[in-house]
mmCIF file of C-alpha atoms and ligand atoms in Angstrom:
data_model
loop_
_atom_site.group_PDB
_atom_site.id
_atom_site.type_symbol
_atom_site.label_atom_id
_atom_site.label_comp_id
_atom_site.label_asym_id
_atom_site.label_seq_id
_atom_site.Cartn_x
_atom_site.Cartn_y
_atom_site.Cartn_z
ATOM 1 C CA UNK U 632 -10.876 9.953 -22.416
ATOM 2 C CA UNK U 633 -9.568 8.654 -19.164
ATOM 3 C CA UNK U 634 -11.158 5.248 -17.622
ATOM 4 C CA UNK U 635 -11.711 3.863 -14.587
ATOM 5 C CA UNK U 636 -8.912 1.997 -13.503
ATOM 6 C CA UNK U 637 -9.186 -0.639 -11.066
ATOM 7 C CA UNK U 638 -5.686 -1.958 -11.190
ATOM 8 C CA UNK U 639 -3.860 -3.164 -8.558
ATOM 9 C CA UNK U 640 -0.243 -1.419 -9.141
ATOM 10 C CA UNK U 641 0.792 0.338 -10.778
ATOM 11 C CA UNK U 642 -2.557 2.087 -9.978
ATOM 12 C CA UNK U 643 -4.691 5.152 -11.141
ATOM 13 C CA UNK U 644 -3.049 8.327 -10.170
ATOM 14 C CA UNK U 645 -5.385 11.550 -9.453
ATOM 15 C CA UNK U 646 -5.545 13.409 -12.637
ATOM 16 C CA UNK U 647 -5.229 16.756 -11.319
ATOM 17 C CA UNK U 648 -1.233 15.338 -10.512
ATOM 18 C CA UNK U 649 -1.178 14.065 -13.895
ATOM 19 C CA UNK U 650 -1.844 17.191 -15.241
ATOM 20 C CA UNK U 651 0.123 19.380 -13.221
ATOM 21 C CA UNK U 652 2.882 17.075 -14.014
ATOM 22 C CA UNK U 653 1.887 17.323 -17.715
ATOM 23 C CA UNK U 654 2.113 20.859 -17.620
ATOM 24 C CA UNK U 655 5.146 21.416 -16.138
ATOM 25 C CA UNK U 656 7.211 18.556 -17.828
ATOM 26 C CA UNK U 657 8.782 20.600 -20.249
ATOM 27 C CA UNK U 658 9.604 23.814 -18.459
ATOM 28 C CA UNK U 659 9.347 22.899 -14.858
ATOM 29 C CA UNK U 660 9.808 26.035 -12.505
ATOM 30 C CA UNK U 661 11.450 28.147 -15.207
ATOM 31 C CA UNK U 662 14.573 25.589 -15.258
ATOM 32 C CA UNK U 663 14.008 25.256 -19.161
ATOM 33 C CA UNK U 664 14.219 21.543 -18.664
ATOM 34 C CA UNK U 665 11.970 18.897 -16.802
ATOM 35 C CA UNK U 666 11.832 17.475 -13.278
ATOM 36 C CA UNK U 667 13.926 14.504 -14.558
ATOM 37 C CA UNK U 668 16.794 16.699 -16.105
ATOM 38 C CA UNK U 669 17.624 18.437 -13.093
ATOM 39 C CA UNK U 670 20.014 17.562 -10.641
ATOM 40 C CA UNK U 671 19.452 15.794 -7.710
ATOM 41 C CA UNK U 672 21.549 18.096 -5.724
ATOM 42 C CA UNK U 673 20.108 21.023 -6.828
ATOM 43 C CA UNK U 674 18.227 23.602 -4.569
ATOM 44 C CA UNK U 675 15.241 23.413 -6.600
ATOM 45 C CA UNK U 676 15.193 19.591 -6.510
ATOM 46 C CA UNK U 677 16.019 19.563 -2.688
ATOM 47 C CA UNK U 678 12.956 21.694 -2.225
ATOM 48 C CA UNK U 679 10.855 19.059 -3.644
ATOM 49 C CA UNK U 680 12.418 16.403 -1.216
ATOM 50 C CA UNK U 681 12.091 18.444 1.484
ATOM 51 C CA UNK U 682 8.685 19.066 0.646
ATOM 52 C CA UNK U 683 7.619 15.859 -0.039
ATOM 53 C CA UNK U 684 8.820 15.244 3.769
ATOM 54 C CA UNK U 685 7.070 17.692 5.326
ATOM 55 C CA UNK U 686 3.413 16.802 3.887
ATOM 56 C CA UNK U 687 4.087 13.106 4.506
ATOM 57 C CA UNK U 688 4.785 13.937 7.742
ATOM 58 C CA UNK U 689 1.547 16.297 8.242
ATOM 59 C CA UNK U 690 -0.628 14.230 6.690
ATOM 60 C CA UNK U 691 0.234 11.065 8.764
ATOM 61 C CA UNK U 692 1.051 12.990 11.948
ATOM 62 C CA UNK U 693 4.643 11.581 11.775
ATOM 63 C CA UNK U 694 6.006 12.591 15.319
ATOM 64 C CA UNK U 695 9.829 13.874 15.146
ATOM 65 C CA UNK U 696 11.488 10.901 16.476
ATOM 66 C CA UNK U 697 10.289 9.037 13.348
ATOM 67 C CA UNK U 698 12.827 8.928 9.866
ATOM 68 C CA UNK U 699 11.497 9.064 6.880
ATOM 69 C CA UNK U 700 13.463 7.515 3.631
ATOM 70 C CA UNK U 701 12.281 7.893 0.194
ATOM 71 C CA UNK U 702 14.253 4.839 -1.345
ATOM 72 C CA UNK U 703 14.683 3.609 -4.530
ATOM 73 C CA UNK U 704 12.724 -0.219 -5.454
ATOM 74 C CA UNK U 705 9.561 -1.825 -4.600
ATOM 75 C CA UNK U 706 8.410 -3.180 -1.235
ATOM 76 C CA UNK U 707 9.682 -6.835 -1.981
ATOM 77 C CA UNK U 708 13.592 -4.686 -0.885
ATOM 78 C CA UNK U 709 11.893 -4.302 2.340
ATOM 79 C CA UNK U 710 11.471 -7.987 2.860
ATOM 80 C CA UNK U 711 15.286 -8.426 2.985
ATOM 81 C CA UNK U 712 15.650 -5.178 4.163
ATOM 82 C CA UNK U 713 13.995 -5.160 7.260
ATOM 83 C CA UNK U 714 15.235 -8.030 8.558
ATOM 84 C CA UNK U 715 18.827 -7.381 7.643
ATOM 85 C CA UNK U 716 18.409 -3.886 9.275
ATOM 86 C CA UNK U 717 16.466 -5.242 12.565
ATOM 87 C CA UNK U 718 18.123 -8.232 13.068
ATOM 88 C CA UNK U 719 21.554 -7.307 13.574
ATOM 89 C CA UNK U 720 20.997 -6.503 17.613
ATOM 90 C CA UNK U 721 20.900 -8.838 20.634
ATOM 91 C CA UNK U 722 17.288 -10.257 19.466
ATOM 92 C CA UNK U 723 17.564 -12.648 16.315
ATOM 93 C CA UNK U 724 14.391 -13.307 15.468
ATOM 94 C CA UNK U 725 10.924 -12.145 14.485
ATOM 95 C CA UNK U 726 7.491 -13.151 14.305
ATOM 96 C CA UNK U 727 5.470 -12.622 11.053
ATOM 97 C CA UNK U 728 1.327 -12.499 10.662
ATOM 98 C CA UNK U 729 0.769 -14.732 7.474
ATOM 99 C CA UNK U 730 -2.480 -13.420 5.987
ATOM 100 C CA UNK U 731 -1.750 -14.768 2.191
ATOM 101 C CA UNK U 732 0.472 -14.089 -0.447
ATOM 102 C CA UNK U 733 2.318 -11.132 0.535
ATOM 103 C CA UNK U 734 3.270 -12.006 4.355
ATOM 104 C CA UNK U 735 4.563 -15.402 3.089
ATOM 105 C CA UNK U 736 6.809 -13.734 0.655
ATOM 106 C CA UNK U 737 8.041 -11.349 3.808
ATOM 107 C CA UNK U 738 8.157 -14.741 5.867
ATOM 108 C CA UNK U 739 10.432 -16.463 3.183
ATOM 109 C CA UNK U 740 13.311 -13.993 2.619
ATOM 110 C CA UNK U 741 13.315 -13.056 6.351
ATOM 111 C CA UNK U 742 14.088 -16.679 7.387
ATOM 112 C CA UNK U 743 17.413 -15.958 4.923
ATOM 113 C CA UNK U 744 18.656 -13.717 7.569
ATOM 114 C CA UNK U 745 17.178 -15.182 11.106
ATOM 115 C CA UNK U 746 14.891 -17.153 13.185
ATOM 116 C CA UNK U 747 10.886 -16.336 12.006
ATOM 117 C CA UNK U 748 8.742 -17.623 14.091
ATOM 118 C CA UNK U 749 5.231 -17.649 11.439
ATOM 119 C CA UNK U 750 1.776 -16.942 13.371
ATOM 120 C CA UNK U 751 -0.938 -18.151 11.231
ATOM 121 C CA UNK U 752 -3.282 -15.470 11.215
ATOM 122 C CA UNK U 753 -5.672 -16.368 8.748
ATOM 123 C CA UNK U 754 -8.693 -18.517 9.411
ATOM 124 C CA UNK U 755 -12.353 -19.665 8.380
ATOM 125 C CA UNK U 756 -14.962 -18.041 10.017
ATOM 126 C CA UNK U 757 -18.668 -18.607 9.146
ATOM 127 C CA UNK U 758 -17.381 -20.579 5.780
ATOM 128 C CA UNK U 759 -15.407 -17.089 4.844
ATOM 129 C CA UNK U 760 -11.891 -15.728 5.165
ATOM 130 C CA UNK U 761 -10.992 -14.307 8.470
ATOM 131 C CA UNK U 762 -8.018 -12.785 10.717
ATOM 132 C CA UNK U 763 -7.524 -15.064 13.862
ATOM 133 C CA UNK U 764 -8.344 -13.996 17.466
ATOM 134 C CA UNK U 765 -4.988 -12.236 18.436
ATOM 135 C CA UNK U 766 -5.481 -13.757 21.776
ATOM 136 C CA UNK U 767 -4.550 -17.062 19.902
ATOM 137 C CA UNK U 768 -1.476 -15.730 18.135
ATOM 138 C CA UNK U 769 1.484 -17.520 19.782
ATOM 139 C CA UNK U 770 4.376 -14.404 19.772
ATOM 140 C CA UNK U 771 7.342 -14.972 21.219
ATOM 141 C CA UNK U 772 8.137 -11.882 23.785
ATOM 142 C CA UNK U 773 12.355 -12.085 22.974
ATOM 143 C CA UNK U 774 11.561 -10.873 19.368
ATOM 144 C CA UNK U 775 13.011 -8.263 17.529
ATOM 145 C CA UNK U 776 9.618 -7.210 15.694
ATOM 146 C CA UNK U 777 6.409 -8.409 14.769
ATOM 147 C CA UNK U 778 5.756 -8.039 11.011
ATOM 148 C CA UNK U 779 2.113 -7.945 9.549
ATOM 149 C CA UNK U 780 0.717 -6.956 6.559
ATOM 150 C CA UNK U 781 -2.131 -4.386 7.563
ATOM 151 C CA UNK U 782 -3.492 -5.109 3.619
ATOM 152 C CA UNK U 783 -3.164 -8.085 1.597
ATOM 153 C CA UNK U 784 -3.693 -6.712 -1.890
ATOM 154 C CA UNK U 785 -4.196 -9.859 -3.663
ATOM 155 C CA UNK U 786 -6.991 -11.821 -1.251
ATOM 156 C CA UNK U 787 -8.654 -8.440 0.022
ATOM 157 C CA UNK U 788 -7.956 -9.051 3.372
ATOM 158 C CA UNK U 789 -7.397 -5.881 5.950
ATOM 159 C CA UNK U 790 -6.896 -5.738 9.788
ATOM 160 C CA UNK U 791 -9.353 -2.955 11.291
ATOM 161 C CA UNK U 792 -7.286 -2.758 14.377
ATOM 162 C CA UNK U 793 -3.329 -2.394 15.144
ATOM 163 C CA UNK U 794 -2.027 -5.630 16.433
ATOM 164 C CA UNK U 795 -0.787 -5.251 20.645
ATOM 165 C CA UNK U 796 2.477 -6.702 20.682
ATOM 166 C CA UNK U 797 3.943 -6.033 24.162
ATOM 167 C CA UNK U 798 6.679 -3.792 23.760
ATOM 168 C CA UNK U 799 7.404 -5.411 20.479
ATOM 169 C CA UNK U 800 8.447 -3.234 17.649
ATOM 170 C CA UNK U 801 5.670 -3.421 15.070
ATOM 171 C CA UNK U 802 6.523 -3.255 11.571
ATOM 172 C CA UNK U 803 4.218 -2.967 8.818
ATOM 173 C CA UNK U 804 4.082 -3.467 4.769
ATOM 174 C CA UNK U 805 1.245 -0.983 4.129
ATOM 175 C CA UNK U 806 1.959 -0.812 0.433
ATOM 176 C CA UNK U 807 -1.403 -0.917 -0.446
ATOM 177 C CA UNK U 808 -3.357 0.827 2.135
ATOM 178 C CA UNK U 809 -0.793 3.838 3.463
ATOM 179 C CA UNK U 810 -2.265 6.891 3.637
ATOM 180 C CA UNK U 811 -5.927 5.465 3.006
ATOM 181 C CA UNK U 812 -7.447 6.242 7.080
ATOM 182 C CA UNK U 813 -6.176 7.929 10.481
ATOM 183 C CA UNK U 814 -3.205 5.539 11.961
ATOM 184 C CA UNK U 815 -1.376 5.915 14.902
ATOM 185 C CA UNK U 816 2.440 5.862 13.640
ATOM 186 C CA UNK U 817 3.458 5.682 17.589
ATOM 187 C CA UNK U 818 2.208 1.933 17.558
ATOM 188 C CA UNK U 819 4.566 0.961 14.888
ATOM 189 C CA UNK U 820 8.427 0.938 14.792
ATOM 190 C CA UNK U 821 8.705 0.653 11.042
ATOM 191 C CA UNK U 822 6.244 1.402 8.521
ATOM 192 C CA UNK U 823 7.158 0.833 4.488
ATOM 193 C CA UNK U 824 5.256 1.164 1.606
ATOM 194 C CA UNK U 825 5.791 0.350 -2.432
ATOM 195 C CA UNK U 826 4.404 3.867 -3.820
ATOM 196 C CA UNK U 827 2.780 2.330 -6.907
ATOM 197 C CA UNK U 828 -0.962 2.217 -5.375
ATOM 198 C CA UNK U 829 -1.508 4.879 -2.580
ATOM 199 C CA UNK U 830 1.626 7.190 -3.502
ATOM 200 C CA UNK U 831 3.072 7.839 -6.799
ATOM 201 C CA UNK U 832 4.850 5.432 -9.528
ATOM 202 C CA UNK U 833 6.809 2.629 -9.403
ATOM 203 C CA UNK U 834 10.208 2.276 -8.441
ATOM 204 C CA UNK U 835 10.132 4.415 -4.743
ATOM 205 C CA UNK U 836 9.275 3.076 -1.419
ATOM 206 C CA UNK U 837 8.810 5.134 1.525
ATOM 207 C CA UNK U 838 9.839 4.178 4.929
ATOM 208 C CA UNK U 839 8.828 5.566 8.340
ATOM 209 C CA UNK U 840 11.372 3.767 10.680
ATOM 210 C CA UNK U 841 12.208 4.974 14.680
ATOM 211 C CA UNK U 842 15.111 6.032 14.878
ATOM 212 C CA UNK U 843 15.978 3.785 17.916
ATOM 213 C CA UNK U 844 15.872 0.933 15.380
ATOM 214 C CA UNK U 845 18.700 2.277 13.163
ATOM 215 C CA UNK U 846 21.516 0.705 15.104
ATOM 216 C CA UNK U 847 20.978 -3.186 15.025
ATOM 217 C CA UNK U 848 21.569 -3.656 11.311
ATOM 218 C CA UNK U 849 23.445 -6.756 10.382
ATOM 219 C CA UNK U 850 27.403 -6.085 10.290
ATOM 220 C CA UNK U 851 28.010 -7.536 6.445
ATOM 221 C CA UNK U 852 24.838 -5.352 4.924
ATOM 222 C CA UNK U 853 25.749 -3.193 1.465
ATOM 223 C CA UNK U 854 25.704 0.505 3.186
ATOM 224 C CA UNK U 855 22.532 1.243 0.406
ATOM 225 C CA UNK U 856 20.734 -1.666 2.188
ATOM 226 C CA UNK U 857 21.010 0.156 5.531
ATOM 227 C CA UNK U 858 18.314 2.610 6.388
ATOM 228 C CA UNK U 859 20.961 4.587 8.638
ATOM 229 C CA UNK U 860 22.713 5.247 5.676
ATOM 230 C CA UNK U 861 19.254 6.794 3.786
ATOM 231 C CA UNK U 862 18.660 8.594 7.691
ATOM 232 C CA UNK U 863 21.867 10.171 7.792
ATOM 233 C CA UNK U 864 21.923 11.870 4.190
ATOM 234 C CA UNK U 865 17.737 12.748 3.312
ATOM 235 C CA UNK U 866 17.784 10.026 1.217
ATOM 236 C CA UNK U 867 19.854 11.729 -1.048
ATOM 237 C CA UNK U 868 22.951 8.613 -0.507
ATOM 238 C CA UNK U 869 22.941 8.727 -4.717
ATOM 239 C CA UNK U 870 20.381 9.640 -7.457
ATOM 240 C CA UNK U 871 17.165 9.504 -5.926
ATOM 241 C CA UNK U 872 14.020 8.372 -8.304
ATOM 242 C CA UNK U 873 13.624 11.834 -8.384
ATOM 243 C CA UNK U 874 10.605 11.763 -10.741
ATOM 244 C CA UNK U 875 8.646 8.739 -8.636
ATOM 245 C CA UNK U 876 9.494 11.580 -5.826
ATOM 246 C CA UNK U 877 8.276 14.823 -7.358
ATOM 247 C CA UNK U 878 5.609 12.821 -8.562
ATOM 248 C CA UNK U 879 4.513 11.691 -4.866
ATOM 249 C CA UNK U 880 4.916 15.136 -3.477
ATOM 250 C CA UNK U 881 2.163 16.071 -5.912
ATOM 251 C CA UNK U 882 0.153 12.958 -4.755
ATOM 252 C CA UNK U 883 0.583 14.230 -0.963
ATOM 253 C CA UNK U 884 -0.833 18.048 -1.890
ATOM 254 C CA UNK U 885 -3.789 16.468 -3.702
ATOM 255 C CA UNK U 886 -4.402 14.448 -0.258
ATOM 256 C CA UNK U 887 -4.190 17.716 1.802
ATOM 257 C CA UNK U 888 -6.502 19.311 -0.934
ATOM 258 C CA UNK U 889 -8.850 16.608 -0.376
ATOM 259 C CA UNK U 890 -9.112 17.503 2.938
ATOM 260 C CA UNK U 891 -6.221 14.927 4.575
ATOM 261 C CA UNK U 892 -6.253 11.494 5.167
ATOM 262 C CA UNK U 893 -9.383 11.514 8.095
ATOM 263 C CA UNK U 894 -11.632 12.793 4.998
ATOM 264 C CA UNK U 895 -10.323 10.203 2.040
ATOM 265 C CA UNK U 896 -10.616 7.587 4.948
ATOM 266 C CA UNK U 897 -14.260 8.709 5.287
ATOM 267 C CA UNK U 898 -14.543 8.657 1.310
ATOM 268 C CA UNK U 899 -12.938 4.906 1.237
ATOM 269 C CA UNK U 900 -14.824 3.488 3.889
ATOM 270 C CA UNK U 901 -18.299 4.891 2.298
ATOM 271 C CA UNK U 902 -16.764 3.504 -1.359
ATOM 272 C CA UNK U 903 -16.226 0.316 -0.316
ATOM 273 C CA UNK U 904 -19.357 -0.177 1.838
ATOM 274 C CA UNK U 905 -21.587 0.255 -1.456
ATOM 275 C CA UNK U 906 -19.654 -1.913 -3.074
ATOM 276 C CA UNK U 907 -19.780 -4.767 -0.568
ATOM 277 C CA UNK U 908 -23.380 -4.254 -0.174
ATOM 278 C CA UNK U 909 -24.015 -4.214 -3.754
ATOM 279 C CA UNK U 910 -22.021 -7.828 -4.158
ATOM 280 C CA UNK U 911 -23.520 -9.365 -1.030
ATOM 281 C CA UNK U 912 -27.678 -8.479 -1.968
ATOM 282 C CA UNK U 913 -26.934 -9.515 -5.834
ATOM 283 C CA UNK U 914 -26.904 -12.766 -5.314
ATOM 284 C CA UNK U 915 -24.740 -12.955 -8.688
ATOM 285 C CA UNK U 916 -21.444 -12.092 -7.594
ATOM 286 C CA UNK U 917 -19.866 -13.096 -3.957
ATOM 287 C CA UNK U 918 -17.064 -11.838 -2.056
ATOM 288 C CA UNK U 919 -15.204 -14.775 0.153
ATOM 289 C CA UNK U 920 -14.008 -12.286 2.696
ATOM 290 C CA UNK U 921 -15.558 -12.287 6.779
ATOM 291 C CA UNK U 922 -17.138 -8.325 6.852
ATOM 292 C CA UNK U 923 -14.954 -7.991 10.240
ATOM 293 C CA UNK U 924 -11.627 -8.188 7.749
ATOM 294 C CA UNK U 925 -12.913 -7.159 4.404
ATOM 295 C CA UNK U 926 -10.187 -4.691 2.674
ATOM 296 C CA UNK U 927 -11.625 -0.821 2.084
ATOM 297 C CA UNK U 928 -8.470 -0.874 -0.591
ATOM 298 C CA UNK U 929 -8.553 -4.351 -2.986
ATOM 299 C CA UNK U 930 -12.336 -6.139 -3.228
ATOM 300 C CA UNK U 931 -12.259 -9.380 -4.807
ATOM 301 C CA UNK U 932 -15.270 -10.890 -6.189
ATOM 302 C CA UNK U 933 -16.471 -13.956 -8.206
ATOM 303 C CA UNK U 934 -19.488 -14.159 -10.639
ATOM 304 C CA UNK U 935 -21.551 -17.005 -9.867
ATOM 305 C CA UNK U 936 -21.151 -18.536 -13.686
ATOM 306 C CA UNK U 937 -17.292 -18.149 -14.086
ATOM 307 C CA UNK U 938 -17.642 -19.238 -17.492
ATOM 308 C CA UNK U 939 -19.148 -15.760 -18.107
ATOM 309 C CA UNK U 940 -15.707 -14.125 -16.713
ATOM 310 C CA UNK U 941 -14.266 -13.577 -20.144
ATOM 311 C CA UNK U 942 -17.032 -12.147 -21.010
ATOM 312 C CA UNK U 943 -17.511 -9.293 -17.865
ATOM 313 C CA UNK U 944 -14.048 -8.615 -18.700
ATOM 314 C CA UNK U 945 -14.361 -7.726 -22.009
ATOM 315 C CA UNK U 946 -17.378 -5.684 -21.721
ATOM 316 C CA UNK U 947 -16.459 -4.219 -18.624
ATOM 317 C CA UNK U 948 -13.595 -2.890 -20.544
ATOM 318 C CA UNK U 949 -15.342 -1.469 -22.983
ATOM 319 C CA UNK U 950 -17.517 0.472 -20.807
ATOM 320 C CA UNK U 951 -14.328 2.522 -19.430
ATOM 321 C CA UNK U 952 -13.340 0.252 -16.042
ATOM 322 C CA UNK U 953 -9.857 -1.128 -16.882
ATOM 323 C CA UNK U 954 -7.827 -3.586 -14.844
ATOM 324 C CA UNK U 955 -10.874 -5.594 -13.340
ATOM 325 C CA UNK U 956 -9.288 -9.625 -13.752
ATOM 326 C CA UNK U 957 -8.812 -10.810 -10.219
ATOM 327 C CA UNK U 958 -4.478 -11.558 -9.555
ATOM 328 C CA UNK U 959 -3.484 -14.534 -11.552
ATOM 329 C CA UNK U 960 -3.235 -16.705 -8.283
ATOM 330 C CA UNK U 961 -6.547 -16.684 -7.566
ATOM 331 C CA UNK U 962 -8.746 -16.115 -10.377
ATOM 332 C CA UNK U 963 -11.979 -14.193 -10.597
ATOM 333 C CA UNK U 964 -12.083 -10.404 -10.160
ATOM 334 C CA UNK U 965 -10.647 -7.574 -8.291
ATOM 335 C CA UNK U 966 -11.802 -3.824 -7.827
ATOM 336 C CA UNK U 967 -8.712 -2.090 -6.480
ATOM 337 C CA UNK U 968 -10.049 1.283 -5.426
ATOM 338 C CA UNK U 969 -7.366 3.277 -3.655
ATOM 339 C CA UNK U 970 -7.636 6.792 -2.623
ATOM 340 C CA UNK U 971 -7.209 8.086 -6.593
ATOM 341 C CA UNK U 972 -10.390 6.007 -7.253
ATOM 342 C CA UNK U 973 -13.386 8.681 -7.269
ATOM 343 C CA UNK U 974 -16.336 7.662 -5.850
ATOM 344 C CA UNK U 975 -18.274 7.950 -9.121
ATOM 345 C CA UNK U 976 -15.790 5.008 -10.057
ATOM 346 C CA UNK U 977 -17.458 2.887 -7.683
ATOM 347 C CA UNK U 978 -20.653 3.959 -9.112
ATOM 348 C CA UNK U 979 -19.959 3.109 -12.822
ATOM 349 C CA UNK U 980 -18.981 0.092 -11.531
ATOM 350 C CA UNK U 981 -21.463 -1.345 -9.585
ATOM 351 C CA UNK U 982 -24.444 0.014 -12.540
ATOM 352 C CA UNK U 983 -22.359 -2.258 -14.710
ATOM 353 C CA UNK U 984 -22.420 -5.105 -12.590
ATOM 354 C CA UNK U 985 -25.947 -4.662 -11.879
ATOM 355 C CA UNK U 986 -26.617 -4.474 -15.854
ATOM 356 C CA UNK U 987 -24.244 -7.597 -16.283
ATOM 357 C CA UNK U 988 -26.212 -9.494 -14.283
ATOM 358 C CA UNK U 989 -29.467 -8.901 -15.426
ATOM 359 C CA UNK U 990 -28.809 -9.945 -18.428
ATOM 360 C CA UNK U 991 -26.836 -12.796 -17.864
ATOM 361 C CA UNK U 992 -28.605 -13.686 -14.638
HETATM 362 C C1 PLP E 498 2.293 -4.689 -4.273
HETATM 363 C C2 PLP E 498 2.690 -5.173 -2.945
HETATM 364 C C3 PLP E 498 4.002 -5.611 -2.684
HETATM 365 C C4 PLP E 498 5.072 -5.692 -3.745
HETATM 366 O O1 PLP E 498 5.449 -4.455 -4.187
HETATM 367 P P1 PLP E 498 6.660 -4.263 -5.233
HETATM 368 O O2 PLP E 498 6.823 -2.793 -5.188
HETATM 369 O O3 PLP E 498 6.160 -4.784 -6.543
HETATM 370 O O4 PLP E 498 7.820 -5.018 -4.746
HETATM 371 C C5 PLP E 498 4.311 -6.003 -1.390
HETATM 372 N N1 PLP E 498 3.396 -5.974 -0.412
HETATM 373 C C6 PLP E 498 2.115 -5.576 -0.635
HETATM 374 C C7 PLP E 498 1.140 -5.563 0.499
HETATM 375 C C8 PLP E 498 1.731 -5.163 -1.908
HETATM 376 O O5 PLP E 498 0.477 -4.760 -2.121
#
C-alpha cells in the first residue's frame, strides 16, 4: 500500500509513472533490456530526449528563442552556475531577493564569482512572514540579473506575482514550484529547477535559459559548467541521467493527461486553500506565513503544544502520511504537496489533524 507522502524532495511521484516505469523496466520498447541499459546515443533513447523537450516546452509555452538543458546535479550547481555563466559579460554583478534559506545559499556562492548586491525581501507584516513592497527593493539598473527564488521550500514562502526588473534579466530557482501554475517564461531570462519535487528524481536539473544569455560566461569555466556547451549538443555533452530523464518525460505526459499545467494550477491552488483554512479556524495548529505570500507548494505549520510533535509524527505516520517533520532548521511541520499530491491527500490529512486535535486539544 502506497502512503501519502508529504516530503519535501525527493518527493511523491504520480503512480501511474511509477507504474509505467515498473512495467517497462525490464523489457523497455522491445530493446530486451531497460531504460538504463541503453545507450545514450541511441535512436530510441534520443527519442525520449527529444520528447521530453517537446512536452516541457508545450506544457510551459516555452517560446523558440528559449534553450532548454536537461543537466546532470541538483539546483545548488545552478548557484555557481549561473553566475559563472552570466557574469562573464560587461555587467559584473547581480542582485539577489533573499526570502530564507535557499536565496542565501544562491547569495553566498554567487558573491565567489562577482559583486551581489542582496535585497532583503522578506519582512513582518501583521506579526507574520511577508515579501517586501518591490517598490522598496533597492536594484541596481547596471546588473547582469536579478535572482529570486519564486518558492522557498523550507519557510513556505511564494511570490504570487513576477518581480518587474527594468530590462533586467530575471532568473529564477523554481525547484520547487516549476510546472505547478500558468507562468510567463518571456519575463524571465533563466529559469532552473532541481527535478526531485515537481519533475522526476534526483540527480537532473532542467534549465530554460535565452539564448542571448549564452555568450557572457566567465572565460576560465570547465566547458560542462557552461550552458552553451549543454545548448549546442541537446544536452547530450556526455552520459545524460538518462533514467532521471525518461523518468521526467513520463512526469510531463501525466501533466498533459491531467489536463496541463492551467488545470493542476487550479487543483494546487484549491489544495492548498483547504488546507490553510483548515490550520487558520483550528485554533490548534498555526501557520506563520502573511496569506498574500503563503506557498500553494510547501505549508509549514506548528501545533500549539510542541511537546505533542513527537507524538503527531508518529501517529501521523501510522495513518499512511509520511514525511510530515517540518526541515531541521526550523522545527515543527511541513505538508509538501506538489502537483503528484492528490487532492484526497490533502483530505486524509487535514481529518487527521482535525482528529489529533480533538483529542489532544
Ligand atoms: C530543494 C531546493 C534546492 C536544492 O536542490 P538540490 O537539488 O538538492 O541541490 C534549491 N532551491 C530550492 C528552492 C529547493 O527547493
Amino acid at each position: 500500500m502506497r502512503n501519502y507522502n508529504f516530503c519535501s524532495g525527493p518527493a511523491a511521484l504520480p503512480e501511474p509513472v511509477l507504474r509505467q516505469a515498473q512495467e517497462e523496466l525490464l523489457d523497455w520498447r522491445g530493446m530486451g533490456a531497460s531504460v538504463m541499459e541503453v545507450s545514450h546515443r541511441s535512436a530510441e533513447f534520443d527519442a525520449v530526449a527529444k520528447q521530453a523537450e517537446a512536452d516541457l516546452r508545450e506544457l510551459m509555452a516555452i517560446p523558440a528563442n528559449y534553450k532548454v538543458l536537461f543537466l546532470h546535479g541538483g539546483a545548488s550547481h545552478q548557484f555557481g552556475m549561473v553566475p559563472l555563466n552570466l557574469l562573464g559579460g560587461a555587467k559584473t554583478s547581480c542582485d539577489i531577493l533573499d526570502t530564507g534559506i535557499w536565496s542565501e545559499k544562491a547569495v553566498a556562492e554567487a558573491k565567489r564569482y562577482g559583486g551581489v548586491n542582496t535585497v532583503k525581501a522578506l519582512v513582518q507584516r501583521d506579526g507574520l512572514f511577508a515579501i517586501s513592497e518591490p517598490a522598496s527593493w533597492k536594484l541596481d539598473s547596471n546588473a547582469a540579473y536579478v535572482h529570486y527564488t519564486p518558492n522557498e521550500t523550507i519557510g513556505g514562502v511564494e511570490y504570487h506575482f513576477i518581480p518587474e526588473t527594468g530590462g533586467v534579466p530575471l532568473v529564477a530557482d523554481m525547484s520547487s514550484n516549476i510546472l505547478s501554475r500558468p507562468i510567463d517564461i518571456e519575463k524571465f531570462g533563466l529559469i532552473y529547477a532541481g527535478a526531485q519535487k515537481n519533475i522526476g528524481p534526483s540527480g537532473l536539473t532542467v534549465v530554460v535559459v535565452r539564448e542571448d544569455l549564452l555568450d557572457q560566461a566567465l572565460p576560465f569555466i570547465p566547458s560542462m559548467y557552461r550552458y552553451k556547451t549543454h545548448a549546442e549538443h541537446g544536452s547530450l555533452v556526455n552520459t545524460a541521467p538518462t533514467f532521471a530523464w525518461y523518468l521526467a518525460g513520463l512526469v510531463f505526459q501525466w501533466l498533459k493527461a491531467e489536463g496541463g499545467v492551467a488545470a493542476l494550477g487550479e487543483r494546487n491552488a484549491r489544495k492548498a486553500q483547504k488546507l490553510y483554512d483548515y490550520i487558520d479556524a483550528s485554533g490548534f495548529y498555526s501557520n506563520p506565513i502573511h496569506p498574500s505570500c503563503r506557498s500553494r507548494m510547501n505549508i509549514p505549520f506548528r501545533l500549539a503544544d510542541e511537546s505533542l510533535n513527537k507524538a503527531f509524527l508518529v501517529e501521523s505516520e501510522a495513518a499512511g502520511l509520511m514525511a510530515l517533520a517540518g526541515h531541521r532548521s526550523v522545527g515543527g511541520m511541513r505538508a509538501s504537496i506538489y502537483n503528484a499530491m492528490p487532492e484526497a491527500g490533502v483530505d486524509a490529512l487535514i481529518d487527521f489533524m482535525r482528529e489529533f486535535a480533538r483529542v489532544n486539544g
